[in-house]
Coordinates of C-alpha atoms and ligand atoms in Angstrom, one line a residue:
M6 CA 104.7 156.4 104.2
A7 CA 107.2 155.8 101.4
T8 CA 107.9 152.2 101.1
A9 CA 112.0 151.3 100.6
P10 CA 112.9 151.0 96.9
R11 CA 113.4 147.2 96.1
L12 CA 116.9 146.1 95.7
S13 CA 118.6 143.7 93.2
A14 CA 121.3 141.8 95.0
V15 CA 123.9 139.1 93.5
V16 CA 124.7 136.2 95.8
V17 CA 128.2 134.9 95.4
G18 CA 128.4 131.1 96.0
G19 CA 125.4 128.6 96.3
G20 CA 126.4 126.4 99.5
V21 CA 123.5 126.2 102.0
G22 CA 124.2 129.7 103.1
G23 CA 123.9 131.6 99.7
L24 CA 120.6 129.1 99.0
A25 CA 118.7 130.7 102.6
A26 CA 120.1 133.8 101.9
A27 CA 118.7 134.2 98.1
I28 CA 115.2 132.8 99.6
R29 CA 114.9 135.4 102.2
L30 CA 115.8 138.4 99.9
A31 CA 113.4 137.0 97.2
A32 CA 110.8 136.7 100.0
A33 CA 111.3 139.8 100.8
G34 CA 110.5 141.3 97.3
H35 CA 113.8 141.8 95.9
D36 CA 115.6 141.1 92.6
V37 CA 118.1 138.2 93.7
N38 CA 120.5 136.9 91.2
L39 CA 122.6 133.6 92.6
L40 CA 125.7 133.1 90.8
E41 CA 127.3 129.7 91.7
R42 CA 131.1 128.1 90.3
S43 CA 130.1 124.3 89.6
E44 CA 127.4 122.8 88.0
R45 CA 125.2 122.0 91.0
V46 CA 123.4 124.0 94.1
G47 CA 124.1 122.5 97.3
G48 CA 128.1 123.1 98.2
K49 CA 129.4 120.6 100.6
L50 CA 126.1 119.4 101.0
G51 CA 126.6 116.6 98.0
R52 CA 125.9 113.3 97.1
H53 CA 127.7 111.2 94.8
Q54 CA 126.4 107.7 93.0
A55 CA 128.6 105.1 91.3
A56 CA 128.0 101.7 90.7
G57 CA 124.4 101.6 92.2
F58 CA 125.4 103.2 95.2
T59 CA 124.8 106.6 96.6
W60 CA 126.5 108.4 99.5
E61 CA 126.6 111.8 100.9
T62 CA 129.6 113.3 100.0
G63 CA 129.2 116.1 103.0
P64 CA 126.7 116.7 105.7
S65 CA 125.6 113.5 106.7
L66 CA 123.4 114.3 109.9
L67 CA 120.6 117.3 109.6
T68 CA 119.9 119.3 113.1
L69 CA 117.3 121.5 113.7
P70 CA 115.1 121.0 110.7
E71 CA 112.6 123.4 111.8
V72 CA 115.2 126.2 110.7
F73 CA 114.5 124.9 106.9
D74 CA 111.2 124.5 107.4
D75 CA 111.1 128.1 108.4
L76 CA 112.8 128.7 105.4
L77 CA 111.2 126.6 102.9
G78 CA 107.8 127.9 104.2
L79 CA 108.8 131.1 102.9
A80 CA 108.3 129.4 99.7
G81 CA 104.9 127.7 100.5
T82 CA 106.3 124.5 101.4
S83 CA 107.9 122.7 104.0
L84 CA 110.6 120.0 104.8
A85 CA 108.2 117.2 104.9
D86 CA 106.9 118.4 101.8
A87 CA 110.2 118.8 99.9
C88 CA 111.8 116.0 100.9
R89 CA 111.1 112.9 102.9
P90 CA 112.7 113.4 106.2
V91 CA 113.5 110.4 108.9
R92 CA 113.9 110.7 112.9
L93 CA 116.3 108.7 113.7
D94 CA 115.6 106.4 116.9
V95 CA 119.4 105.4 117.5
T96 CA 120.6 109.2 116.8
C97 CA 124.5 107.3 117.4
R98 CA 126.2 104.3 117.8
Y99 CA 129.3 104.3 120.0
H100 CA 132.1 101.8 119.7
F101 CA 135.2 102.4 122.4
A102 CA 138.6 101.0 122.0
D103 CA 137.8 98.2 124.7
G104 CA 135.1 97.0 123.1
S105 CA 132.2 98.2 125.1
T106 CA 129.2 100.3 123.5
F107 CA 126.3 102.3 123.9
A108 CA 124.1 104.0 121.4
T109 CA 122.4 107.5 122.1
R110 CA 118.5 107.6 121.5
D111 CA 116.4 109.9 120.3
D112 CA 114.1 109.2 123.7
P113 CA 116.5 110.9 127.2
A114 CA 114.9 108.4 129.4
A115 CA 116.4 105.7 127.0
T116 CA 119.7 107.5 126.2
R117 CA 119.9 107.6 129.5
A118 CA 119.6 104.0 130.2
Q119 CA 122.0 103.2 127.7
I120 CA 124.3 105.3 129.9
E121 CA 124.3 103.9 133.3
A122 CA 124.4 100.4 131.4
L123 CA 127.3 101.5 130.0
S124 CA 128.7 103.3 132.9
P125 CA 127.0 102.3 136.5
G126 CA 126.3 105.4 138.4
S127 CA 126.8 107.4 135.3
A128 CA 123.1 108.3 135.1
P129 CA 123.1 111.5 137.8
A130 CA 126.0 112.8 135.6
W131 CA 124.0 112.6 132.1
D132 CA 121.4 114.6 134.0
R133 CA 123.8 117.3 134.9
W134 CA 125.2 117.7 131.7
R135 CA 121.5 117.4 130.1
Q136 CA 120.1 120.3 131.9
R137 CA 123.3 122.4 131.7
A138 CA 123.0 121.9 127.8
E139 CA 119.5 123.2 127.9
R140 CA 120.3 125.9 129.5
V141 CA 123.3 127.3 127.2
W142 CA 121.0 126.3 124.0
T143 CA 118.0 128.5 125.1
T144 CA 120.4 131.7 126.2
A145 CA 122.6 131.0 123.1
E146 CA 119.7 130.5 121.0
R147 CA 117.7 134.3 121.8
T148 CA 121.5 136.0 122.2
F149 CA 124.2 134.6 120.3
F150 CA 122.5 132.8 117.2
A151 CA 119.7 135.4 117.0
G152 CA 121.5 138.6 115.3
P153 CA 124.9 139.7 114.6
I154 CA 127.7 140.3 117.5
E155 CA 130.0 142.5 116.3
D156 CA 128.2 145.3 118.1
P157 CA 128.7 144.8 122.0
R158 CA 125.4 146.7 122.3
A159 CA 123.0 144.5 119.7
L160 CA 124.3 141.4 121.5
A161 CA 123.7 143.1 124.7
G162 CA 120.5 144.2 124.0
R163 CA 119.5 140.8 123.2
M164 CA 120.4 139.3 126.8
R165 CA 118.2 139.6 129.9
S166 CA 120.6 140.2 132.0
P167 CA 125.2 140.1 132.4
L168 CA 124.7 136.0 133.6
D169 CA 123.4 135.2 130.2
L170 CA 127.0 135.6 129.1
L171 CA 127.7 132.9 131.9
A172 CA 125.1 130.4 131.2
I173 CA 126.3 129.4 127.3
D174 CA 129.1 128.1 129.4
P175 CA 132.2 129.7 127.7
L176 CA 134.9 129.9 129.9
P177 CA 136.1 126.3 130.6
T178 CA 136.9 124.5 127.5
L179 CA 134.5 121.4 126.4
H180 CA 137.3 118.7 128.1
Q181 CA 137.2 120.4 131.4
R182 CA 133.5 120.5 131.3
A183 CA 133.4 117.0 130.4
A184 CA 136.2 116.1 132.6
R185 CA 134.2 117.7 135.5
T186 CA 131.0 115.9 134.7
F187 CA 131.6 112.2 133.8
A188 CA 134.1 110.1 136.3
D189 CA 134.3 107.5 133.3
P190 CA 136.6 108.4 130.6
R191 CA 134.5 106.8 127.9
L192 CA 131.8 109.5 128.3
V193 CA 134.8 112.1 128.5
Q194 CA 135.6 111.3 125.3
W195 CA 132.0 110.9 123.9
A196 CA 131.2 114.6 125.1
C197 CA 134.3 115.7 123.6
R198 CA 133.3 114.4 120.4
Y199 CA 130.7 117.2 119.8
A200 CA 133.9 120.2 119.1
T201 CA 134.0 118.1 116.0
Y202 CA 130.7 119.3 115.1
A203 CA 132.8 122.2 114.4
G204 CA 135.5 121.2 113.0
S205 CA 137.4 122.3 116.5
D206 CA 139.5 120.6 119.3
P207 CA 137.8 120.0 122.4
W208 CA 140.6 120.9 124.4
R209 CA 140.1 124.6 123.1
V210 CA 136.9 124.8 122.3
P211 CA 134.2 126.8 124.9
A212 CA 132.2 124.1 126.7
T213 CA 129.2 125.8 125.0
L214 CA 129.1 123.4 122.3
G215 CA 127.9 120.8 125.3
C216 CA 124.6 122.0 124.0
I217 CA 124.7 119.7 120.9
P218 CA 123.2 116.6 123.0
H219 CA 120.5 118.6 124.1
I220 CA 119.7 119.8 120.3
E221 CA 120.0 116.2 119.6
Q222 CA 117.3 115.1 122.1
A223 CA 115.0 118.2 122.1
H224 CA 115.1 118.4 117.7
G225 CA 115.9 115.0 116.6
C226 CA 118.8 113.9 114.5
W227 CA 117.2 113.5 111.1
A228 CA 117.9 112.0 107.5
L229 CA 116.3 112.4 104.9
R230 CA 115.3 109.8 101.7
G231 CA 117.2 110.1 99.2
G232 CA 120.1 112.1 100.8
L233 CA 120.6 114.9 102.6
A234 CA 121.6 116.4 99.1
T235 CA 117.5 116.7 98.5
L236 CA 118.0 119.3 101.0
A237 CA 120.1 121.6 98.4
D238 CA 117.7 120.7 95.5
A239 CA 114.8 121.7 97.6
L240 CA 116.1 125.1 98.3
G241 CA 117.4 125.6 94.9
A242 CA 113.7 124.8 94.0
A243 CA 112.1 127.7 96.8
A244 CA 115.1 130.3 95.4
T245 CA 113.3 129.7 92.0
S246 CA 110.1 129.6 92.7
L247 CA 110.3 133.1 94.5
G248 CA 111.6 134.6 91.5
A249 CA 115.5 134.4 92.6
T250 CA 117.5 133.8 89.1
V251 CA 119.9 131.0 89.9
R252 CA 123.3 130.4 87.5
T253 CA 125.3 127.4 87.8
G254 CA 128.5 127.0 86.0
T255 CA 128.8 131.0 86.9
E256 CA 132.4 131.5 88.5
V257 CA 132.4 135.1 90.1
G258 CA 135.8 136.6 89.8
A259 CA 136.0 140.1 91.3
V260 CA 133.5 141.9 93.4
L261 CA 132.7 145.7 92.1
V262 CA 133.2 148.5 94.7
D263 CA 132.6 152.3 93.4
G264 CA 136.1 153.6 94.4
P265 CA 138.2 152.7 96.9
G266 CA 137.0 152.1 100.3
G267 CA 133.3 152.8 98.5
R268 CA 130.2 151.1 98.3
V269 CA 129.7 147.7 96.2
S270 CA 128.2 148.1 92.9
G271 CA 127.9 144.0 92.0
V272 CA 130.6 141.6 90.4
R273 CA 132.8 140.6 87.2
L274 CA 131.8 136.9 86.5
A275 CA 135.3 135.0 85.6
S276 CA 133.8 135.2 82.2
G277 CA 134.3 139.2 81.9
E278 CA 130.7 139.7 82.5
V279 CA 129.4 142.5 84.8
V280 CA 126.4 141.8 86.7
A281 CA 125.2 144.9 89.1
A282 CA 123.7 144.9 92.5
D283 CA 122.8 147.4 95.4
V284 CA 123.7 144.3 97.8
V285 CA 126.6 141.4 97.5
V286 CA 125.8 138.4 99.5
A287 CA 128.8 136.5 99.6
D288 CA 129.0 132.1 100.7
V289 CA 131.9 132.0 99.9
D290 CA 135.2 131.7 102.4
A291 CA 136.0 134.6 103.4
A292 CA 139.5 133.7 103.0
H293 CA 138.6 133.9 99.4
L294 CA 136.8 136.7 99.5
Y295 CA 139.1 139.1 100.6
A296 CA 142.4 137.5 99.1
D297 CA 140.7 136.8 95.5
L298 CA 137.3 138.2 94.8
L299 CA 137.9 142.0 96.8
P300 CA 142.1 141.8 97.9
D301 CA 142.0 143.7 101.2
P302 CA 144.4 142.6 104.2
G303 CA 142.4 143.9 106.6
G304 CA 139.9 141.3 105.9
R305 CA 143.1 138.5 105.6
R306 CA 144.2 139.5 108.8
R307 CA 140.6 138.7 110.2
V308 CA 140.4 134.9 108.6
R309 CA 143.9 134.4 109.9
V310 CA 143.1 135.5 113.4
A311 CA 139.6 133.0 113.0
G312 CA 141.9 130.4 112.0
R313 CA 140.6 127.2 110.0
S314 CA 138.2 124.8 110.9
T315 CA 139.6 120.8 110.6
S316 CA 139.3 119.1 107.2
G317 CA 137.8 115.7 106.7
F318 CA 139.2 112.8 105.1
V319 CA 136.1 110.9 103.1
L320 CA 136.1 107.3 101.9
L321 CA 133.2 106.1 100.0
L322 CA 132.7 102.5 100.3
G323 CA 130.2 99.8 98.5
A324 CA 130.4 96.4 100.7
T325 CA 128.5 93.5 99.9
G326 CA 126.2 92.3 102.8
R327 CA 125.8 94.2 106.2
T328 CA 127.6 95.5 109.3
E329 CA 125.9 94.6 112.0
A330 CA 128.2 96.8 114.4
L331 CA 126.8 100.3 112.3
D332 CA 123.6 101.9 113.0
H333 CA 122.7 104.8 110.5
H334 CA 125.6 107.3 112.6
T335 CA 128.5 104.9 114.5
V336 CA 131.9 106.3 115.7
L337 CA 134.5 104.1 116.9
F338 CA 136.7 106.0 119.1
S339 CA 140.3 105.7 118.9
G340 CA 142.2 104.8 121.8
G341 CA 143.5 108.3 122.4
Y342 CA 141.8 111.3 121.8
R343 CA 144.4 113.6 123.1
R344 CA 146.6 112.4 120.8
E345 CA 144.3 112.9 117.6
F346 CA 144.1 116.4 118.3
V347 CA 147.4 116.8 119.1
D348 CA 148.2 115.5 115.6
I349 CA 145.6 117.6 114.2
A350 CA 147.1 120.7 115.7
A351 CA 150.4 119.7 114.6
G352 CA 149.1 119.7 110.8
R353 CA 149.2 115.4 110.9
P354 CA 146.3 113.1 110.1
P355 CA 145.7 111.7 113.2
S356 CA 148.2 108.0 113.1
D357 CA 144.8 106.1 115.4
P358 CA 142.2 107.7 114.1
T359 CA 138.5 108.3 115.7
V360 CA 136.6 106.8 112.4
Y361 CA 132.8 108.2 111.9
V362 CA 130.7 106.0 109.7
C363 CA 127.4 106.8 108.2
A364 CA 125.2 103.6 106.6
A365 CA 122.2 105.7 104.8
D366 CA 121.0 102.3 104.1
R367 CA 119.8 101.5 107.2
T368 CA 117.2 104.2 106.6
D369 CA 117.5 104.5 103.0
P370 CA 117.5 101.0 101.1
S371 CA 118.2 102.4 97.7
A372 CA 121.4 104.2 98.8
A373 CA 123.0 100.3 98.1
P374 CA 121.6 97.5 95.7
A375 CA 119.9 94.6 97.1
G376 CA 122.4 92.6 99.4
H377 CA 125.1 95.9 99.6
E378 CA 125.5 98.7 101.5
S379 CA 126.7 102.2 101.4
L380 CA 129.3 103.5 104.0
F381 CA 130.2 107.2 104.1
V382 CA 133.3 106.5 106.1
L383 CA 134.6 110.2 107.9
V384 CA 138.0 111.1 110.0
N385 CA 138.8 114.8 111.1
V386 CA 142.4 115.6 109.8
P387 CA 144.2 118.9 109.4
S388 CA 143.0 121.8 107.3
S389 CA 146.1 122.8 105.3
D390 CA 147.2 125.9 103.3
D391 CA 148.5 123.5 100.5
P392 CA 145.9 120.6 100.6
A393 CA 147.1 119.4 97.1
T394 CA 150.9 118.9 98.1
A395 CA 149.6 117.6 101.5
W396 CA 147.4 114.4 99.9
G397 CA 149.2 114.0 96.7
G398 CA 152.0 111.7 96.2
G399 CA 150.5 108.7 97.5
Q400 CA 149.3 110.2 101.2
A401 CA 146.0 109.8 100.3
E402 CA 146.2 105.8 99.3
A403 CA 148.6 105.2 102.4
Y404 CA 145.9 106.8 104.7
A405 CA 142.4 104.9 103.2
D406 CA 144.6 101.7 104.2
R407 CA 145.1 103.0 107.8
V408 CA 141.5 104.0 108.4
L409 CA 140.6 100.6 106.4
A410 CA 143.1 99.2 109.0
V411 CA 141.3 100.6 112.0
L412 CA 138.1 99.3 110.4
D413 CA 139.9 95.7 110.2
R414 CA 140.8 95.9 113.7
R415 CA 137.5 97.1 114.9
D416 CA 136.7 93.4 113.5
L417 CA 134.0 94.9 110.8
D418 CA 135.3 92.6 108.3
L419 CA 134.8 95.1 105.4
R420 CA 138.0 95.0 103.9
R421 CA 136.9 91.5 101.7
R422 CA 133.6 92.6 101.6
L423 CA 134.1 96.1 99.0
V424 CA 133.0 96.1 95.8
H425 CA 134.0 100.1 95.4
Q426 CA 136.3 101.9 97.0
E427 CA 136.6 106.1 96.6
A428 CA 138.3 108.3 98.8
V429 CA 137.7 112.7 98.7
T430 CA 140.4 114.5 100.3
P431 CA 141.2 117.6 101.9
A432 CA 142.5 118.5 98.4
D433 CA 139.2 117.3 96.8
L434 CA 137.6 119.7 99.1
A435 CA 139.3 123.0 98.0
A436 CA 139.1 122.1 94.7
R437 CA 135.6 121.1 94.8
H438 CA 133.7 123.7 96.8
G439 CA 136.5 126.4 97.2
A440 CA 136.7 125.3 100.9
V441 CA 140.1 127.0 101.4
G442 CA 142.5 124.6 103.2
G443 CA 140.2 122.0 102.6
A444 CA 138.1 123.4 106.0
I445 CA 134.7 122.0 106.0
Y446 CA 133.1 124.2 108.8
G447 CA 135.0 127.4 107.7
T448 CA 136.8 129.2 110.3
S449 CA 137.1 127.4 113.8
S450 CA 135.8 127.6 117.4
N451 CA 138.9 127.2 119.2
G452 CA 139.5 129.7 121.6
R453 CA 137.2 131.5 124.0
R454 CA 136.7 134.2 121.9
A455 CA 136.2 132.3 118.4
A456 CA 132.8 133.4 118.4
F457 CA 134.4 137.5 118.3
T458 CA 137.2 136.5 115.9
R459 CA 134.9 135.4 113.0
P460 CA 134.5 137.8 110.0
P461 CA 131.8 139.4 110.5
N462 CA 128.3 139.1 108.7
R463 CA 128.8 143.0 107.3
G464 CA 131.1 143.3 104.8
R465 CA 134.0 145.4 105.1
R466 CA 132.5 147.5 102.3
P467 CA 128.9 149.2 102.0
G468 CA 126.7 146.8 100.6
L469 CA 128.8 144.3 100.9
Y470 CA 127.0 140.6 103.7
L471 CA 129.0 137.7 104.3
V472 CA 127.2 134.3 105.0
G473 CA 128.0 130.7 105.5
G474 CA 130.1 128.8 107.7
S475 CA 133.6 131.3 107.8
S476 CA 131.2 134.0 109.4
H477 CA 129.1 134.5 112.2
P478 CA 127.8 132.4 113.8
G479 CA 129.7 129.6 111.8
G480 CA 129.6 125.8 110.0
G481 CA 127.1 123.5 109.9
L482 CA 123.9 123.3 107.9
P483 CA 121.5 125.0 110.5
L484 CA 123.8 127.5 111.2
V485 CA 124.5 128.6 107.7
A486 CA 121.4 128.6 107.4
L487 CA 120.8 131.4 110.3
S488 CA 123.8 133.7 109.0
A489 CA 121.1 134.1 106.3
R490 CA 118.7 135.2 108.1
I491 CA 120.6 137.1 110.3
V492 CA 122.3 139.1 106.8
A493 CA 118.7 139.2 105.4
E494 CA 117.7 141.1 108.9
M495 CA 120.8 143.3 108.4
I496 CA 120.0 144.2 105.1
E497 CA 116.0 145.4 105.8
A498 CA 117.5 147.2 108.8
D499 CA 120.2 149.0 106.6
R500 CA 117.8 150.2 103.8
Ligands
FAD10 C1 132.3 115.7 104.6 C2 131.4 117.2 105.5 C3 130.9 116.4 106.0 C4 130.0 117.5 107.1 N1 129.3 117.1 108.1 C5 128.2 117.8 108.1 C6 126.9 117.2 109.0 O1 127.1 116.3 109.3 N2 126.0 118.3 109.6 C7 126.2 120.0 109.5 O2 125.2 120.2 109.2 N3 127.3 120.2 108.5 C8 128.4 119.4 108.2 N4 129.2 119.8 107.3 C9 129.4 121.0 107.2 C10 128.6 121.6 106.3 O3 128.8 120.9 104.9 C11 128.9 123.5 105.9 O4 128.7 124.1 107.1 C12 127.6 124.0 105.2 O5 127.3 123.3 104.1 C13 128.5 125.4 104.3 O6 127.4 125.9 104.0 P1 128.0 127.4 103.2 O7 126.8 128.0 102.6 O8 129.1 128.1 104.4 O9 129.0 127.0 102.0 P2 129.7 125.5 100.7 O10 128.8 124.9 101.4 O11 130.8 126.0 100.5 O12 129.1 126.8 99.6 C14 129.8 127.6 98.6 C15 129.8 127.9 97.5 O13 130.5 128.9 96.7 C16 130.7 128.5 95.3 N5 132.1 129.6 95.2 C17 133.2 129.2 95.6 N6 133.8 130.4 94.9 C18 133.1 130.9 94.3 C19 132.9 132.0 93.0 N7 134.1 132.9 93.2 N8 132.2 131.9 92.3 C20 130.9 131.3 92.6 N9 130.8 130.5 93.3 C21 131.7 130.4 94.1 C22 131.2 126.9 95.6 O14 131.2 125.9 94.3 C23 130.1 126.4 96.6 O15 129.0 125.7 96.0 C24 130.0 118.6 106.6 C25 131.1 119.0 105.7 C26 131.7 118.3 104.9 C27 132.7 119.0 104.0

């Protein structure tokens, strides 16, 4: 039997989606050129070091580590060998506006006890939430996440019965499901928080996202000693060891096609150099792909319909001492969650924001000099058409002050201990990573049809494929790695 020919593949963008695609294609024996605009690979999965502190600048929480084990396994290594993973015991601590607090733990029984202590009588509701979350995830994993979804027949083929569609709980919103499950408004707020894992709005996102607490409980919440960005280093090394060529500082200016509607033939770099290829895998935001690299009104329309995820306003803080109220991951909830998302939908940064803090030094003392702490602070804010204007003219400084005031009101006593402070605005995210509008997860998951409106993995020309947060199945580290698996299988099937 004749074997299919080896392909030449160009991967545009070295974010986690692009790295994962390069690893899979190189492991399948293809010639791979990964072209990354900036000087390092990893994209949003980054780190920043200053004054002896190290901060994550993007993701701070790793879930579904087996997705990366599987990937690194293709290069003969593993997450444990290539990085230094730590499974967190306290997965997240929550402080509510009324001063009450609870923590989710790695052990479901311990989490149940925490919930009962916070809200006596609520443990059975938590049990119901967990059971539903498990059903949603196990169904979604073998259906929606296991392949492309633009072909309804292929999706139906992965379903055991039409009941699978209901099992993923797509009809109510996450807020409706939470309010039907929990009588205590604090637990409703806690459950709604999971919409933000997809840069979305709990009042619009399907209840499907309620599966995330199950993923966290069953598969753990992970940190990496040395920072999550060490995963990007490991993926880059794995791609290279499999024979992929990784070129940083290399911006792609155009995807080339053979005539109108024709097959892709490679890419032209911003420098003018042409790199020929049989297939092009785009890890850039689909909005950038279809507006700049391969102008296509139909592609742009699809991106518009899908809608952008939220952006993030980040403070990288270094402080003396140690804030006792903070664990590795801490959420300080506002008193008005609904109002925050109304603000975001209206294009305004929330006036009274919920604040997420990652104190990486709790797990990795090397993140801060002795006697200090290193804090990554994140607030959900809207993405916008023009983030540079939205965050210029003193807006960033004023908002940094507002966020620090929230921390002060929560008695963290932080401002007086600060020795270092930097802000990363949506405009910075857009400029550094090509995150269109500053969107941190690519497309949003708002609306029942969100999964079907995302730009599909199969591009709009033969030989063009999309991975990464703006394509199926969406943003977040494990999902963009899954998009690469879907695309690698699609390329194999197309040969
Ligand atoms: C502040 C923040 C917090 C987050 N928190 C979490 C978290 O805790 N957990 C989690 O799982 N996820 C989190 N995420 C989301 C996660 O980072 C992303 O979903 C994921 O990293 C996106 O990977 P990607 O491959 O889609 O693209 P990106 O990381 O955006 O990579 C795209 C790459 O393409 C390059 N590029 C763009 N244009 C060109 C061009 N023309 N030529 C060549 N290269 C180009 C860019 O430089 C970039 O490196 C967070 C993101 C941010 C910003």
